[in-house]
Short mmCIF file of C-alpha atoms in Angstrom, two decimals:
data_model
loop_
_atom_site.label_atom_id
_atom_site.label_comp_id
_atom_site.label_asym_id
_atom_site.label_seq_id
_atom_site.Cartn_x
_atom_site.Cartn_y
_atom_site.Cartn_z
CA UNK M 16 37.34 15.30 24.89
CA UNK M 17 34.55 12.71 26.14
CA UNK M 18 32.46 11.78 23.33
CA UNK M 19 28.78 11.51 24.96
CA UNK M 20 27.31 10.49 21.60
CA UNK M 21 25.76 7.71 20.60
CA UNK M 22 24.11 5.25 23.52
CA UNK M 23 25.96 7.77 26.05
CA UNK M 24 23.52 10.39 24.84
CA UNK M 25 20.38 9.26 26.07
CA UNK M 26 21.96 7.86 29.71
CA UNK M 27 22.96 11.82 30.32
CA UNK M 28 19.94 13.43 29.14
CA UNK M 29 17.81 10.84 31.27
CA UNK M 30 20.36 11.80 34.25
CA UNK M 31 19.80 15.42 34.02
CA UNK M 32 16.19 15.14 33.69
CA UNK M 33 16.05 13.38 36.69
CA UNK M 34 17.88 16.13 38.07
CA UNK M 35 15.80 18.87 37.00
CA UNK M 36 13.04 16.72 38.32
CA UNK M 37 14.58 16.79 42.08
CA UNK M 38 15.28 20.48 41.90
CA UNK M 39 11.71 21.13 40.92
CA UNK M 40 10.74 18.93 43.62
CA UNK M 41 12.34 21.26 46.53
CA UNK M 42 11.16 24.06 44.38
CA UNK M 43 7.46 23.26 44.83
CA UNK M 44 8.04 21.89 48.49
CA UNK M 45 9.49 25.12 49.70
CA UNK M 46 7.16 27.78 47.88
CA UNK M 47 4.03 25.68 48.27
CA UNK M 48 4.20 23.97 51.39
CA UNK M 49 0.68 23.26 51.55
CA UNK M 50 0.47 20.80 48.59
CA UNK M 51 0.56 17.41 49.92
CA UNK M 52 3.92 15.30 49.51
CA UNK M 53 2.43 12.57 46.67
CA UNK M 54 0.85 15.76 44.70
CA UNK M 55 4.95 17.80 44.93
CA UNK M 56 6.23 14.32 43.37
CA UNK M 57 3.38 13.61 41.31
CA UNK M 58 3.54 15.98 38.38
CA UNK M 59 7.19 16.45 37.84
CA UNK M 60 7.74 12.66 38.04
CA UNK M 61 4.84 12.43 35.49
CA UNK M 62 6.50 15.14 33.32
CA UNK M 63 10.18 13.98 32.98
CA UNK M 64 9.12 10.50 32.32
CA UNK M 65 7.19 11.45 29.46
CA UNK M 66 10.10 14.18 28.28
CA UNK M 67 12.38 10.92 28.72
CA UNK M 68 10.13 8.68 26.81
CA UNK M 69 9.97 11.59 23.98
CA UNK M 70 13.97 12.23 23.91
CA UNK M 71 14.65 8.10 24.23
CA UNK M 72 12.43 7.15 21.32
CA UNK M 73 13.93 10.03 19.11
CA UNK M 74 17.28 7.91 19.25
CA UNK M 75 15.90 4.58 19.20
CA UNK M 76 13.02 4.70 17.18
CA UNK M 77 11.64 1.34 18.12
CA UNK M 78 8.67 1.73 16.18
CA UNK M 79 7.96 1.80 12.50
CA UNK M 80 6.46 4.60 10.99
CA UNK M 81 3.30 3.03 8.95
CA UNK M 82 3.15 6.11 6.10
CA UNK M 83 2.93 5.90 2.71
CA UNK M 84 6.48 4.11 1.27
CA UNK M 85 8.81 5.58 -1.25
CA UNK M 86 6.79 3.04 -3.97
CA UNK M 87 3.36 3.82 -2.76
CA UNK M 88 3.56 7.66 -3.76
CA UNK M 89 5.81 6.70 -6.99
CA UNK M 90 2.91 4.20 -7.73
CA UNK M 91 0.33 7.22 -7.16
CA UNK M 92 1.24 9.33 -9.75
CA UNK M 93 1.42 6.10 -12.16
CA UNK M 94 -1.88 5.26 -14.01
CA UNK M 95 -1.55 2.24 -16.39
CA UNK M 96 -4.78 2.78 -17.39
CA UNK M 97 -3.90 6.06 -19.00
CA UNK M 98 -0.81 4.65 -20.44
CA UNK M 99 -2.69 1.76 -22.54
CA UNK M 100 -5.40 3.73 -22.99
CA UNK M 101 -3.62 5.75 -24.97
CA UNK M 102 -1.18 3.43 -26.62
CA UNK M 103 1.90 4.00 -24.16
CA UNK M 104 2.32 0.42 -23.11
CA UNK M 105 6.40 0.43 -23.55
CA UNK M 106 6.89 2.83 -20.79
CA UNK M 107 5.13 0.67 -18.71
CA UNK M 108 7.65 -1.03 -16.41
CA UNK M 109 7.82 -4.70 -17.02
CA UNK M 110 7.44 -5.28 -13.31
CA UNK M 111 3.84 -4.67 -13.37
CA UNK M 112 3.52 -7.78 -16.13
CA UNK M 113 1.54 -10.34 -13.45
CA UNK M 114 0.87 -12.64 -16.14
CA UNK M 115 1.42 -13.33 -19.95
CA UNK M 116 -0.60 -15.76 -22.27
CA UNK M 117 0.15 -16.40 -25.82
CA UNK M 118 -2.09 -18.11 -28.35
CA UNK M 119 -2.53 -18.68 -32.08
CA UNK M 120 -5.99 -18.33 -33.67
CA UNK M 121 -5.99 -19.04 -37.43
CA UNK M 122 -10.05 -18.99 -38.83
CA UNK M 123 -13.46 -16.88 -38.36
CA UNK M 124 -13.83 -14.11 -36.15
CA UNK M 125 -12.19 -13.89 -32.48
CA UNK M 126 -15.06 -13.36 -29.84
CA UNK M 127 -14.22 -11.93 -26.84
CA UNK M 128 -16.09 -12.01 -23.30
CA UNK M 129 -15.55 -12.14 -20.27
CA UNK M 130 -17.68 -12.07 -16.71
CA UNK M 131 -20.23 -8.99 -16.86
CA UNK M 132 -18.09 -6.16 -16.22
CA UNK M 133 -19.13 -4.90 -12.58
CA UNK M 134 -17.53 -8.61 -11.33
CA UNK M 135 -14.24 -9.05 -13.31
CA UNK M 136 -10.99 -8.08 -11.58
CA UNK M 137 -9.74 -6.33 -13.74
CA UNK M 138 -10.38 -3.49 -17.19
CA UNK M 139 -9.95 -4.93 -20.74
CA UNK M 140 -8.22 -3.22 -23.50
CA UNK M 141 -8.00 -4.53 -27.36
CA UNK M 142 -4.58 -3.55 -29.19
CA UNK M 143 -4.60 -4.08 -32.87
CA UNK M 144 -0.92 -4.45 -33.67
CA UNK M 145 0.56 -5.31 -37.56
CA UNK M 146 2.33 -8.00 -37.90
CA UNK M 147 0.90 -10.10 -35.13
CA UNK M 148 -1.37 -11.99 -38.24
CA UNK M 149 -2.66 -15.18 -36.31
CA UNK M 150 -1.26 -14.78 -32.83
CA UNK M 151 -3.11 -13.50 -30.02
CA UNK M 152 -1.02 -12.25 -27.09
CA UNK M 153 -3.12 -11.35 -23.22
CA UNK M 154 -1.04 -9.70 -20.68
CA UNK M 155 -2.20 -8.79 -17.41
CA UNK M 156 -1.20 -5.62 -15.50
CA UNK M 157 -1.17 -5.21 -11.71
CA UNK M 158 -0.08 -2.47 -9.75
CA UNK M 159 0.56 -3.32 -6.09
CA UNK M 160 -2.30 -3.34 -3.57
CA UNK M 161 -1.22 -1.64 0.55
CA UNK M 162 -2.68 -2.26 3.31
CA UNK M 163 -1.33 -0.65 6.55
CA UNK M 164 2.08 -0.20 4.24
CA UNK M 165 2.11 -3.77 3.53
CA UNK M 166 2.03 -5.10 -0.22
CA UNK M 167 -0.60 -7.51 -0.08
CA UNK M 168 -0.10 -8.19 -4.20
CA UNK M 169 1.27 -11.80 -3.71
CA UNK M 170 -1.93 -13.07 -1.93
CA UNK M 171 -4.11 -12.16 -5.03
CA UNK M 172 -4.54 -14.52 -7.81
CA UNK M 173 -4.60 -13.16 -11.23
CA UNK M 174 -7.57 -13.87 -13.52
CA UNK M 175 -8.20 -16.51 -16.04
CA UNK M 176 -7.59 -17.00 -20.09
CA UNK M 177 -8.52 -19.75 -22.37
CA UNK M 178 -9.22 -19.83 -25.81
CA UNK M 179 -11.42 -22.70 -27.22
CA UNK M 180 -12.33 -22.47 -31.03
CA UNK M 181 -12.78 -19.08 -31.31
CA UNK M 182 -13.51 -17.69 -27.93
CA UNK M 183 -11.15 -15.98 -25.71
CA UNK M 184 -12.53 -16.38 -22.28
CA UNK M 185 -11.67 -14.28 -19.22
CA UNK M 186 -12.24 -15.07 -16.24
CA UNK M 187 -11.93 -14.37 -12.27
CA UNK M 188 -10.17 -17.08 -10.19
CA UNK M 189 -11.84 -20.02 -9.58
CA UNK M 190 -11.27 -19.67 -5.62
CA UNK M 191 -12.16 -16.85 -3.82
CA UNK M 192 -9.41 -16.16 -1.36
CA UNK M 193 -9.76 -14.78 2.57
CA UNK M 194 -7.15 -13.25 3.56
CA UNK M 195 -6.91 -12.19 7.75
CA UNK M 196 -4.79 -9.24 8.42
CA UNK M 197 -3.54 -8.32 11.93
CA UNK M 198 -1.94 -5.18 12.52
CA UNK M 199 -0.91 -3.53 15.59
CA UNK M 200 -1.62 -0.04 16.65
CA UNK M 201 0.87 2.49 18.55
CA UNK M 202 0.28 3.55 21.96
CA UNK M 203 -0.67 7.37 22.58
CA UNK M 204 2.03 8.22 24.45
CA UNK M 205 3.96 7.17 21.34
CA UNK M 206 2.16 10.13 19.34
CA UNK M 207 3.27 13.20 21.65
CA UNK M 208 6.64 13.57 20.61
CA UNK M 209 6.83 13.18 16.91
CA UNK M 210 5.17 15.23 14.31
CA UNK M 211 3.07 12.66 12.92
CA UNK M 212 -0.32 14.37 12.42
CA UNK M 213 -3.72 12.58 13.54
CA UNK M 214 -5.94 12.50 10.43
CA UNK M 215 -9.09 11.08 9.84
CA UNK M 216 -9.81 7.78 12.02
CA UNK M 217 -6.90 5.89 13.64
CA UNK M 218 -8.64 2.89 13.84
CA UNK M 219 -9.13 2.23 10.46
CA UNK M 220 -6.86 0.49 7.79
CA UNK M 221 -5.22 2.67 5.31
CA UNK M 222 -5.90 1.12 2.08
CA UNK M 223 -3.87 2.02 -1.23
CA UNK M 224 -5.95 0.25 -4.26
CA UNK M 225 -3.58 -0.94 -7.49
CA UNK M 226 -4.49 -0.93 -10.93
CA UNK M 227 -5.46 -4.55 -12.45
CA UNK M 228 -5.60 -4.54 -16.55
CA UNK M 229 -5.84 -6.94 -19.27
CA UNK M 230 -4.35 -5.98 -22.67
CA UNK M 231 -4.92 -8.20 -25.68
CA UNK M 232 -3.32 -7.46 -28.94
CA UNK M 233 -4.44 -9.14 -31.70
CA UNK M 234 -3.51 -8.38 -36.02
CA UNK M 235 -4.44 -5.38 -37.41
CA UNK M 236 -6.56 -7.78 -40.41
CA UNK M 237 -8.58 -9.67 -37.18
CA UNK M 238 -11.86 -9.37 -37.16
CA UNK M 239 -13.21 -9.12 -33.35
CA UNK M 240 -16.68 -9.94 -32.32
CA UNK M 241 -16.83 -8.29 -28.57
CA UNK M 242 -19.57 -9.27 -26.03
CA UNK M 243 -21.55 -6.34 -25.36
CA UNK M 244 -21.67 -7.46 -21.69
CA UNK M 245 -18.07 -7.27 -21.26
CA UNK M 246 -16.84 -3.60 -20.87
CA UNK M 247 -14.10 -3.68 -23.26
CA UNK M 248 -11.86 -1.04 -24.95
CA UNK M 249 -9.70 0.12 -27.72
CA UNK M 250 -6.24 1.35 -27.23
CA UNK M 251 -6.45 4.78 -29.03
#
């Protein structure tokens, strides 16, 4: 037995629409012999090339299907902000953990602040944790950031700590970064064979925003002194 799979497939299918083509072709010529000869070729030519175009692309798939990935809808139904909010921070995956800081604060009060709220980068939670007595751990959460079904996470710079005396500082980057994204659209011919349904406006960017967080966790016995500028939270 011939096997016709594989690249084989698409050579016979193109043959035999071809042929169909030719046969419709006499059909037209001899029951409608007053259409004009370019307007008998016209529209069966038209219609087996894009029937060929439909079939071909089906086996080759030479374009890339920009929907949501396998991580984008995982990372959809994941909120850290819930999690910390409510104390769940170990089933947070460490792969989220952007950036870590550990310092050691000994006297006095710890003051907190960081820029007014409706700038910073990211939300602030407080963790009072026993047995941490003097040390002051900061981590900072980041879920990715899509555009067009790219990650774009790696060209964002996480935010700023410092303690000095006893002020922890946060802080946005000290650069502002400008970032130019090119993407490329499909042709419409590419849309009439596949099921991919037109939804809002095509010529837009589809955007998927991440989660940015900053935890600190500080002793249970610290005393904090929070800026009331700074939006800042408990974990409950």
């Amino acid at each position: 037995m011939i096997n016709i799979s594989g690249v084989y497939a698409p050579l016979l299918i193109l043959f035999v629409l071809i042929g169909g083509a030719l046969l419709l072709i006499r059909f037209i010529s001899k029951h409608f012999p007053a259409m004009r000869r370019k307007e008998r070729w016209l529209l069966p030519i038209y219609g087996a090339v894009l029937v060929a175009c439909g079939i071909i692309l089906a086996f080759l798939e030479p374009f890339e299907e920009r929907t949501a990935s396998g991580e984008e809808e995982r990372l959809s139904s994941l909120s850290l902000y819930s999690y910390i909010e409510f104390g769940n921070i170990k089933k947070i995956d460490s792969e989220y953990i952007r950036k870590e800081w550990d310092f050691t604060h000994t006297d006095g009060d710890l003051r907190i602040s960081s820029e007014p709220s409706h700038e910073f980068m990211a939300s602030i939670f407080v963790e009072k944790v026993p047995g941490l007595e003097n040390k002051v751990e900061v981590t900072y959460y980041e879920t990715p950031l899509y555009v067009d079904g790219e990650d774009m996470s790696n060209y964002i710079r996480p935010p700023e700590a410092t303690l000095s005396k006893d002020l922890l500082k946060l802080s946005n980057p000290v650069e502002h970064q400008y970032v130019e994204l090119y993407t490329f659209r499909e042709p419409f011919p590419y849309n009439q064979f596949i099921e991919r349904k037109l939804v809002g406006n095509q010529n837009e960017s589809s955007v998927f925003h991440g989660e940015n967080i900053i935890l600190i966790r500080v002793g249970e016995e610290k005393t904090l002194d929070l800026d009331p500028d700074s939006y800042i939270e408990y974990v409950n």
